[in-house]
Short mmCIF file of C-alpha atoms and ligand atoms in Angstrom, two decimals:
data_model
loop_
_atom_site.label_atom_id
_atom_site.label_comp_id
_atom_site.label_asym_id
_atom_site.label_seq_id
_atom_site.Cartn_x
_atom_site.Cartn_y
_atom_site.Cartn_z
CA MET A 534 0.00 0.00 0.00
CA THR A 535 1.17 3.51 -0.68
CA SER A 536 1.03 6.18 2.00
CA GLU A 537 -2.50 7.41 1.14
CA SER A 538 -4.67 4.52 2.16
CA ILE A 539 -7.36 3.45 4.60
CA ALA A 540 -7.24 0.11 6.39
CA VAL A 541 -10.49 -1.33 7.69
CA VAL A 542 -9.95 -4.01 10.32
CA GLY A 543 -13.07 -6.22 10.44
CA GLY A 544 -15.38 -7.09 7.58
CA GLY A 545 -18.77 -7.37 9.29
CA PRO A 546 -21.58 -4.99 8.25
CA ALA A 547 -19.76 -1.96 9.70
CA GLY A 548 -16.38 -2.63 8.12
CA ALA A 549 -17.82 -3.68 4.77
CA MET A 550 -20.06 -0.61 4.66
CA ALA A 551 -17.17 1.75 5.44
CA ALA A 552 -14.96 0.06 2.84
CA ALA A 553 -17.65 0.17 0.13
CA GLN A 554 -18.58 3.83 0.66
CA LEU A 555 -14.94 4.93 0.75
CA ALA A 556 -13.98 2.87 -2.30
CA LEU A 557 -17.01 4.17 -4.20
CA ALA A 558 -15.66 7.68 -3.54
CA GLY A 559 -12.33 6.64 -5.05
CA ARG A 560 -10.38 6.07 -1.82
CA ARG A 561 -7.75 3.35 -1.60
CA VAL A 562 -9.11 0.86 0.89
CA VAL A 563 -7.92 -2.46 2.20
CA LEU A 564 -10.34 -4.48 4.37
CA ILE A 565 -8.88 -7.22 6.55
CA ASP A 566 -11.09 -9.88 8.16
CA GLU A 567 -10.09 -13.26 9.51
CA LYS A 568 -13.32 -15.01 8.43
CA LEU A 569 -15.04 -12.76 5.86
CA ALA A 570 -18.56 -14.13 5.14
CA TRP A 571 -19.29 -16.23 8.21
CA GLU A 572 -22.25 -17.14 10.40
CA LYS A 573 -21.60 -14.57 13.10
CA PRO A 574 -23.91 -15.25 16.07
CA CYS A 575 -26.95 -13.06 15.37
CA GLY A 576 -30.72 -12.99 14.90
CA GLY A 577 -30.13 -11.46 11.48
CA GLY A 578 -33.19 -9.20 11.64
CA LEU A 579 -32.99 -5.99 9.61
CA THR A 580 -35.74 -3.45 10.30
CA PRO A 581 -37.68 -1.59 7.60
CA LYS A 582 -35.85 1.58 8.71
CA ALA A 583 -32.49 -0.02 7.83
CA LEU A 584 -33.84 -1.47 4.58
CA GLN A 585 -35.27 1.87 3.46
CA GLN A 586 -32.08 3.76 4.21
CA TYR A 587 -29.86 1.12 2.57
CA SER A 588 -32.17 -0.08 -0.17
CA PHE A 589 -29.51 -2.31 -1.81
CA LEU A 590 -30.13 -4.68 1.12
CA ALA A 591 -33.82 -4.92 0.21
CA GLU A 592 -33.17 -5.16 -3.52
CA ALA A 593 -30.27 -7.64 -3.62
CA GLU A 594 -31.15 -11.04 -5.05
CA VAL A 595 -29.98 -13.09 -2.13
CA GLU A 596 -31.60 -15.53 0.27
CA ARG A 597 -33.48 -14.06 3.24
CA ASN A 598 -36.90 -14.34 4.82
CA TRP A 599 -39.46 -11.52 4.76
CA VAL A 600 -41.57 -11.47 7.91
CA ARG A 601 -44.46 -9.25 9.01
CA GLY A 602 -46.01 -11.08 11.96
CA CYS A 603 -44.74 -10.50 15.52
CA GLU A 604 -45.81 -12.44 18.56
CA LEU A 605 -45.02 -11.11 22.03
CA VAL A 606 -45.27 -13.03 25.29
CA SER A 607 -44.90 -11.22 28.62
CA PRO A 608 -43.17 -12.58 31.74
CA GLY A 609 -46.63 -13.28 33.20
CA GLY A 610 -47.72 -15.28 30.14
CA ARG A 611 -49.83 -12.69 28.34
CA ARG A 612 -49.76 -12.84 24.54
CA ALA A 613 -50.15 -10.31 21.76
CA TRP A 614 -49.83 -10.55 18.03
CA PHE A 615 -49.48 -7.72 15.50
CA GLU A 616 -48.41 -7.21 11.90
CA LEU A 617 -45.82 -4.79 10.63
CA GLU A 618 -46.71 -2.50 7.75
CA GLN A 619 -43.36 -3.19 6.05
CA PRO A 620 -41.66 -6.56 6.58
CA ILE A 621 -38.47 -7.21 8.52
CA ALA A 622 -35.81 -9.06 6.47
CA ILE A 623 -34.18 -11.93 8.31
CA PHE A 624 -30.78 -12.79 6.92
CA SER A 625 -28.33 -15.52 7.64
CA ARG A 626 -25.19 -13.60 8.58
CA ARG A 627 -23.13 -15.58 6.09
CA VAL A 628 -25.39 -14.19 3.36
CA LEU A 629 -25.52 -10.64 4.74
CA ASN A 630 -21.76 -10.40 5.28
CA GLY A 631 -21.17 -11.91 1.81
CA LEU A 632 -23.49 -9.38 0.18
CA MET A 633 -21.81 -6.47 1.95
CA LEU A 634 -18.27 -7.69 1.23
CA ASP A 635 -19.07 -8.28 -2.48
CA ARG A 636 -20.34 -4.72 -2.66
CA ALA A 637 -17.12 -3.41 -1.10
CA GLN A 638 -15.01 -5.46 -3.50
CA GLU A 639 -17.02 -4.35 -6.54
CA ALA A 640 -16.54 -0.74 -5.43
CA GLY A 641 -12.79 -1.31 -5.58
CA ALA A 642 -11.78 -2.20 -2.01
CA GLU A 643 -9.07 -4.80 -1.62
CA ILE A 644 -10.28 -7.66 0.58
CA VAL A 645 -7.75 -9.64 2.59
CA ARG A 646 -8.62 -12.76 4.55
CA GLU A 647 -6.24 -12.62 7.51
CA ARG A 648 -6.37 -12.27 11.26
CA VAL A 649 -4.81 -8.99 12.40
CA LEU A 650 -2.48 -9.95 15.23
CA ALA A 651 -1.31 -6.49 16.21
CA ILE A 652 -1.76 -2.88 15.20
CA GLY A 653 1.35 -0.76 15.52
CA GLY A 654 2.78 2.40 14.08
CA GLU A 655 1.26 5.81 14.49
CA PRO A 656 -1.26 8.16 12.86
CA GLY A 657 -0.37 8.47 9.19
CA ASP A 658 1.71 5.28 9.31
CA TRP A 659 -0.34 2.41 10.77
CA ARG A 660 1.06 -1.14 10.55
CA MET A 661 -1.35 -4.09 10.70
CA ARG A 662 0.58 -7.27 11.38
CA THR A 663 -0.89 -10.56 10.19
CA ARG A 664 0.67 -14.02 10.01
CA GLN A 665 1.53 -13.46 6.34
CA ALA A 666 2.39 -9.81 6.05
CA GLU A 667 2.41 -6.31 7.39
CA ILE A 668 -0.18 -4.01 5.86
CA GLY A 669 0.35 -0.26 6.07
CA ALA A 670 -2.19 2.55 5.92
CA THR A 671 -2.49 6.20 6.79
CA TYR A 672 -5.98 5.96 8.35
CA LEU A 673 -7.39 3.12 10.44
CA VAL A 674 -11.05 2.11 10.72
CA LEU A 675 -11.54 -0.36 13.54
CA ALA A 676 -14.65 -2.47 12.84
CA ALA A 677 -13.62 -5.67 14.59
CA GLY A 678 -16.76 -6.14 16.71
CA THR A 679 -17.29 -6.34 20.46
CA ARG A 680 -14.64 -8.89 21.32
CA ASN A 681 -11.55 -7.37 19.78
CA PRO A 682 -8.22 -7.07 21.53
CA PHE A 683 -7.23 -3.69 20.10
CA ARG A 684 -7.32 -1.07 22.80
CA PHE A 685 -8.21 2.17 21.09
CA SER A 686 -10.84 2.84 23.77
CA ALA A 687 -11.62 1.54 27.26
CA PRO A 688 -13.28 -1.89 27.15
CA LEU A 689 -16.98 -1.98 28.06
CA ALA A 690 -17.73 -3.06 31.64
CA PRO A 691 -19.86 -6.21 32.22
CA ALA A 692 -22.78 -3.90 33.14
CA ASP A 693 -22.57 -2.50 29.58
CA LEU A 694 -22.71 -5.91 27.89
CA MET A 695 -25.33 -8.58 27.25
CA ALA A 696 -24.56 -12.28 27.24
CA THR A 697 -26.28 -14.24 24.50
CA ALA A 698 -26.76 -17.91 23.79
CA GLY A 699 -28.63 -19.47 20.90
CA TYR A 700 -29.22 -22.25 18.41
CA TYR A 701 -29.59 -22.41 14.66
CA ILE A 702 -32.37 -24.94 14.20
CA PRO A 703 -33.50 -26.41 10.84
CA GLY A 704 -37.02 -25.29 9.85
CA SER A 705 -38.72 -21.99 9.09
CA GLY A 706 -41.77 -19.86 9.79
CA ASP A 707 -43.46 -16.62 8.87
CA SER A 708 -43.47 -14.58 12.09
CA ILE A 709 -41.01 -13.56 14.75
CA HIS A 710 -41.54 -14.47 18.36
CA ILE A 711 -40.31 -12.59 21.43
CA SER A 712 -40.76 -13.83 25.00
CA PHE A 713 -39.84 -11.58 27.91
CA LEU A 714 -38.76 -13.38 31.04
CA ARG A 715 -39.26 -12.77 34.72
CA GLY A 716 -36.04 -11.57 36.39
CA VAL A 717 -34.05 -11.23 33.15
CA GLU A 718 -33.13 -7.91 31.56
CA GLY A 719 -33.41 -9.38 28.09
CA TYR A 720 -35.61 -11.79 26.15
CA ILE A 721 -35.86 -14.95 24.07
CA TRP A 722 -36.22 -14.54 20.32
CA LEU A 723 -37.20 -16.90 17.57
CA PHE A 724 -36.33 -15.48 14.14
CA PRO A 725 -37.26 -17.62 11.12
CA ARG A 726 -34.68 -17.45 8.33
CA ARG A 727 -35.06 -19.11 4.93
CA ASP A 728 -34.22 -22.63 6.04
CA HIS A 729 -33.54 -22.39 9.76
CA PHE A 730 -34.45 -20.47 12.90
CA SER A 731 -32.10 -18.31 14.87
CA ALA A 732 -33.38 -18.93 18.40
CA GLY A 733 -31.60 -17.10 21.16
CA ILE A 734 -31.67 -15.45 24.54
CA CYS A 735 -29.96 -12.34 25.86
CA GLY A 736 -29.50 -10.96 29.36
CA LYS A 737 -27.21 -8.52 31.14
CA LEU A 738 -23.75 -10.07 31.49
CA ASN A 739 -23.39 -9.07 35.13
CA ALA A 740 -26.84 -10.33 36.12
CA THR A 741 -27.62 -13.80 34.71
CA PRO A 742 -24.86 -16.36 33.99
CA THR A 743 -24.79 -17.58 30.39
CA HIS A 744 -25.32 -21.25 31.36
CA GLN A 745 -28.53 -20.20 33.13
CA LEU A 746 -29.68 -18.25 30.07
CA ARG A 747 -28.94 -21.29 27.93
CA ARG A 748 -31.01 -23.53 30.19
CA MET A 749 -33.96 -21.09 30.06
CA LEU A 750 -33.75 -21.08 26.27
CA GLU A 751 -33.59 -24.88 26.10
CA GLU A 752 -36.65 -25.20 28.35
CA PHE A 753 -38.50 -22.72 26.15
CA LEU A 754 -37.54 -24.63 22.99
CA ALA A 755 -38.50 -27.98 24.55
CA ARG A 756 -41.97 -26.61 25.41
CA ARG A 757 -42.32 -25.71 21.74
CA HIS A 758 -41.16 -29.17 20.64
CA PHE A 759 -38.01 -28.01 18.86
CA ASN A 760 -35.55 -30.81 18.28
CA LEU A 761 -32.02 -29.66 19.07
CA GLN A 762 -30.30 -32.76 17.65
CA GLN A 763 -29.65 -31.08 14.31
CA ALA A 764 -29.14 -27.65 15.86
CA THR A 765 -25.89 -25.68 16.17
CA PHE A 766 -25.18 -23.82 19.41
CA TYR A 767 -23.78 -20.28 19.49
CA SER A 768 -22.85 -17.74 22.11
CA HIS A 769 -21.48 -14.20 21.94
CA VAL A 770 -21.48 -10.88 23.78
CA LEU A 771 -23.34 -7.80 22.70
CA PRO A 772 -22.88 -4.17 23.77
CA ALA A 773 -25.78 -2.82 25.86
CA PRO A 774 -24.26 0.46 27.04
CA ARG A 775 -25.72 2.45 29.93
CA ALA A 776 -26.51 6.14 29.38
CA ALA A 777 -23.41 7.33 31.29
CA THR A 778 -21.22 4.97 29.24
CA LEU A 779 -22.70 6.22 25.99
CA ARG A 780 -21.91 9.79 26.94
CA GLN A 781 -18.26 8.87 27.43
CA LEU A 782 -17.74 6.57 24.45
CA THR A 783 -14.58 7.23 22.48
CA LEU A 784 -15.40 7.16 18.80
CA GLN A 785 -12.22 8.43 17.20
CA GLY A 786 -8.74 9.76 17.73
CA ASP A 787 -5.83 11.00 15.65
CA GLY A 788 -5.87 8.95 12.42
CA TRP A 789 -8.36 6.32 13.59
CA ALA A 790 -12.07 5.72 14.25
CA LEU A 791 -14.28 3.00 15.69
CA VAL A 792 -17.55 1.90 14.04
CA GLY A 793 -20.37 -0.56 14.82
CA ASP A 794 -20.00 -2.93 17.77
CA ALA A 795 -16.35 -1.95 18.19
CA ALA A 796 -17.64 1.52 19.13
CA GLY A 797 -20.39 0.08 21.39
CA LEU A 798 -23.21 1.41 19.17
CA VAL A 799 -26.06 -1.01 19.90
CA ASP A 800 -29.62 -0.44 21.13
CA PRO A 801 -29.38 -1.35 24.84
CA ILE A 802 -33.01 -2.50 25.05
CA THR A 803 -33.40 -4.64 21.92
CA GLY A 804 -29.79 -5.45 21.00
CA GLU A 805 -30.36 -4.11 17.49
CA GLY A 806 -26.88 -3.42 16.19
CA LEU A 807 -27.00 -3.96 12.44
CA TYR A 808 -28.58 -0.60 11.68
CA TYR A 809 -26.11 1.25 13.91
CA ALA A 810 -23.18 -0.66 12.39
CA LEU A 811 -24.24 0.38 8.88
CA ARG A 812 -25.11 3.92 9.84
CA SER A 813 -21.98 4.67 11.90
CA ALA A 814 -19.79 3.33 9.09
CA ASP A 815 -21.66 5.42 6.55
CA LEU A 816 -21.29 8.55 8.71
CA LEU A 817 -17.56 7.92 9.08
CA ALA A 818 -17.16 7.43 5.34
CA GLN A 819 -19.02 10.68 4.68
CA ALA A 820 -16.73 12.55 7.09
CA LEU A 821 -13.56 11.10 5.53
CA ILE A 822 -14.78 11.79 2.01
CA ALA A 823 -15.51 15.39 3.02
CA GLY A 824 -11.90 15.62 4.26
CA ASP A 825 -12.94 16.31 7.85
CA ALA A 826 -12.64 13.15 9.95
CA SER A 827 -13.70 14.96 13.15
CA ARG A 828 -17.19 15.38 11.66
CA TYR A 829 -17.77 11.70 12.40
CA SER A 830 -18.09 12.09 16.19
CA HIS A 831 -20.37 15.10 15.76
CA SER A 832 -22.62 13.19 13.36
CA VAL A 833 -22.86 10.20 15.68
CA ARG A 834 -23.56 12.43 18.67
CA ARG A 835 -26.23 14.31 16.76
CA GLU A 836 -27.93 11.43 14.98
CA ILE A 837 -27.32 8.16 16.83
CA MET A 838 -26.61 9.02 20.47
CA PRO A 839 -29.95 10.68 21.31
CA GLU A 840 -31.72 7.43 20.36
CA LEU A 841 -29.31 5.14 22.19
CA GLU A 842 -29.15 7.35 25.28
CA THR A 843 -32.93 7.56 25.48
CA ALA A 844 -33.13 3.76 25.13
CA ALA A 845 -30.52 3.35 27.86
CA ARG A 846 -32.50 5.61 30.18
CA TYR A 847 -35.71 3.61 29.51
CA ALA A 848 -34.11 0.17 29.76
CA ASP A 849 -34.36 -0.24 33.50
CA ARG A 850 -37.99 0.84 33.66
CA PHE A 851 -38.85 -1.22 30.59
CA TYR A 852 -37.51 -4.46 32.06
CA ARG A 853 -38.11 -3.89 35.76
CA GLY A 854 -40.69 -1.12 36.17
CA ASN A 855 -44.35 -1.28 37.12
CA PHE A 856 -47.38 0.33 35.53
CA LEU A 857 -51.01 0.17 36.73
CA GLY A 858 -50.17 -2.38 39.39
CA GLY A 859 -48.33 -4.81 37.11
CA ALA A 860 -44.95 -5.22 35.40
CA VAL A 861 -44.45 -2.77 32.49
CA LEU A 862 -43.80 -5.75 30.18
CA ASP A 863 -47.05 -7.48 31.19
CA ARG A 864 -49.02 -4.28 30.74
CA MET A 865 -47.34 -3.55 27.40
CA VAL A 866 -48.34 -6.95 26.02
CA GLN A 867 -51.81 -6.73 27.56
CA PHE A 868 -52.43 -3.30 26.00
CA THR A 869 -51.04 -4.50 22.66
CA ALA A 870 -53.45 -7.44 22.64
CA ALA A 871 -56.44 -5.30 23.59
CA SER A 872 -56.01 -2.14 21.51
CA ARG A 873 -55.49 -1.50 17.84
CA ARG A 874 -54.01 1.91 18.63
CA VAL A 875 -51.33 0.30 20.78
CA ARG A 876 -50.68 -2.30 18.07
CA TYR A 877 -50.07 0.53 15.59
CA LEU A 878 -47.60 2.10 18.01
CA MET A 879 -45.81 -1.24 18.53
CA ARG A 880 -45.69 -1.72 14.77
CA ASP A 881 -43.97 1.66 14.39
CA VAL A 882 -41.53 0.96 17.22
CA PHE A 883 -40.58 -2.45 15.82
CA SER A 884 -40.13 -1.14 12.29
CA GLY A 885 -37.97 1.76 13.47
CA ALA A 886 -40.45 4.40 12.23
CA GLN A 887 -41.00 5.51 15.85
CA GLY A 888 -37.71 6.11 17.64
CA TYR A 889 -37.15 6.30 21.40
CA VAL A 890 -36.93 10.08 21.30
CA GLY A 891 -40.53 11.24 21.77
CA LEU A 892 -41.76 7.71 22.49
CA ARG A 893 -42.53 8.25 26.16
CA ARG A 894 -45.08 10.99 25.55
CA LYS A 895 -46.61 9.16 22.59
CA ALA A 896 -46.83 5.87 24.49
CA TYR A 897 -48.42 7.59 27.46
CA ARG A 898 -51.09 9.25 25.27
CA THR A 899 -51.74 6.02 23.37
CA PHE A 900 -52.00 3.91 26.52
CA VAL A 901 -54.36 6.38 28.20
CA SER A 902 -56.62 6.50 25.15
CA ALA A 903 -56.57 2.68 24.98
CA LEU A 904 -57.51 2.27 28.64
CA PRO A 905 -61.30 1.88 28.06
CA GLU A 906 -60.68 -0.96 25.54
CA VAL A 907 -58.21 -2.62 27.89
CA LEU A 908 -60.61 -2.38 30.86
CA LEU A 909 -63.42 -3.88 28.76
CA ARG A 910 -61.24 -6.89 28.01
CA TRP A 911 -59.56 -7.09 31.38
CA GLU A 912 -61.23 -10.38 32.32
CA ASN A 913 -60.52 -11.97 28.93
CA SER A 914 -56.89 -10.92 28.89
CA LYS A 915 -55.75 -13.11 31.77
CA PRO A 916 -52.43 -14.83 31.21
CA VAL A 917 -52.88 -17.96 29.10
CA LEU A 918 -49.51 -19.56 29.51
CA ALA A 919 -46.76 -19.35 32.07
CA GLU A 920 -43.55 -18.83 30.09
C1 FAD B 19 -26.79 -13.35 19.45
C2 FAD B 19 -26.92 -12.01 18.80
C3 FAD B 19 -28.09 -11.70 18.09
C4 FAD B 19 -28.21 -10.47 17.42
N1 FAD B 19 -29.32 -10.23 16.66
C5 FAD B 19 -29.43 -9.05 16.00
C6 FAD B 19 -30.55 -8.79 15.14
O1 FAD B 19 -31.41 -9.65 14.93
N2 FAD B 19 -30.61 -7.57 14.53
C7 FAD B 19 -29.66 -6.61 14.72
O2 FAD B 19 -29.79 -5.52 14.17
N3 FAD B 19 -28.56 -6.86 15.48
C8 FAD B 19 -28.42 -8.05 16.11
N4 FAD B 19 -27.29 -8.31 16.85
C9 FAD B 19 -26.20 -7.31 16.85
C10 FAD B 19 -25.37 -7.47 15.58
O3 FAD B 19 -25.00 -8.81 15.39
C11 FAD B 19 -24.11 -6.60 15.67
O4 FAD B 19 -24.47 -5.32 16.14
C12 FAD B 19 -23.42 -6.46 14.31
O5 FAD B 19 -22.93 -7.70 13.87
C13 FAD B 19 -22.28 -5.45 14.41
O6 FAD B 19 -21.57 -5.42 13.20
P1 FAD B 19 -20.02 -5.05 13.18
O7 FAD B 19 -19.62 -5.06 11.75
O8 FAD B 19 -19.78 -3.86 14.01
O9 FAD B 19 -19.29 -6.24 13.96
P2 FAD B 19 -19.22 -7.79 13.62
O10 FAD B 19 -20.40 -8.22 12.84
O11 FAD B 19 -18.94 -8.46 14.92
O12 FAD B 19 -17.96 -7.91 12.68
C14 FAD B 19 -16.66 -7.85 13.18
C15 FAD B 19 -15.74 -8.55 12.20
O13 FAD B 19 -14.40 -8.35 12.62
C16 FAD B 19 -13.66 -9.51 12.36
N5 FAD B 19 -12.50 -9.52 13.26
C17 FAD B 19 -12.49 -9.47 14.61
N6 FAD B 19 -11.24 -9.48 15.08
C18 FAD B 19 -10.42 -9.53 13.99
C19 FAD B 19 -9.01 -9.58 13.82
N7 FAD B 19 -8.16 -9.56 14.85
N8 FAD B 19 -8.51 -9.65 12.56
C20 FAD B 19 -9.33 -9.67 11.50
N9 FAD B 19 -10.67 -9.64 11.61
C21 FAD B 19 -11.22 -9.57 12.84
C22 FAD B 19 -14.63 -10.66 12.62
O14 FAD B 19 -14.27 -11.81 11.89
C23 FAD B 19 -15.96 -10.05 12.13
O15 FAD B 19 -16.26 -10.44 10.81
C24 FAD B 19 -27.16 -9.52 17.53
C25 FAD B 19 -26.00 -9.83 18.25
C26 FAD B 19 -25.88 -11.06 18.89
C27 FAD B 19 -24.62 -11.39 19.63
#
């Protein structure tokens, strides 16, 4: 590489997006990933908001499942079902990463399959050491995910991380399922892909041990008669930053920047990280193309942080709070089942059309106006199943 070049370490959605946008603008880019298109532990759900903003993901002729139906089960066993206006796309990560990496390569980025063992040098002269070679670059984009050893920022504390455990299980379906659990700041999900389910569970790393989460998931799957003999187990960590952590996140320094999970940019309530990986990488590329790298932090603070910080402030109340004499989660599912207005709100929240900013006031108004319907059905909306 000559002196004017950008190295992207990590070729997940964030790294591949940064590489593609920069290469499309004529920048010299080398992307280094140890696995390239692989089945990274994930649900693989991409919201309509992400698909609208990055329409190539909706238009690409690749395998994925389009799903509109959502089933919610509360910790107390209440159920609700609603349909999204626009479908969620559920990708296998091997397919999604492959699509993104092909796009980067077609744009002109050089793709190298290597593990980066060490990053040395200095701004303007970075040296990425792999087993085969040393790759030099003037600017460094670190997109190596949550569990990367490169210390460009302080590692997230256990209280800022979620543990996850899951199975890929042969089969498919046409709706997503989410079960909230008593005593767990997280949930079980069942996402149907084209030929298998991604079934998983997440919970705060410092609260519920992963083996306990795994057992809860296995009990849930057994109750639904899933056969795990052909299934593949996975486990990973996921950023779930608290509001104070978000305010202090380091996003960039002299000659380098962090994007996606490596920067800690994940919704701390839902664990949605794909949109923020794509968006942060896009914002960084825009800043570099404009010749003003420092614009990146400002863009993230203006566009992404208000959403994530609001989510982080709601997270505790969402998972552990009470409303009208019951758990918020039970009431949320009960109101969703009883009222069309609440279902419309849930639909907008799930699709990404309604962000967290402004949600509190809107939810309050919607819930109050739905109260007569909910009271009418109070007797009929008793829990049907203890989950
Ligand atoms: C179980 C689970 C379920 C999830 N479900 C969803 C979901 O349904 N929807 C959603 O929006 N988000 C979901 N997420 C979050 C989502 O997976 C992440 O936010 C997203 O993958 C972040 O993308 P990224 O490119 O930043 O990082 P990653 O996808 O983690 O990519 C990092 C890349 O860096 C490479 N790498 C790491 N170290 C090195 C090295 N030393 N040398 C070379 N390469 C290296 C890796 O091989 C990897 O390809 C889920 C996460 C988990 C754990």
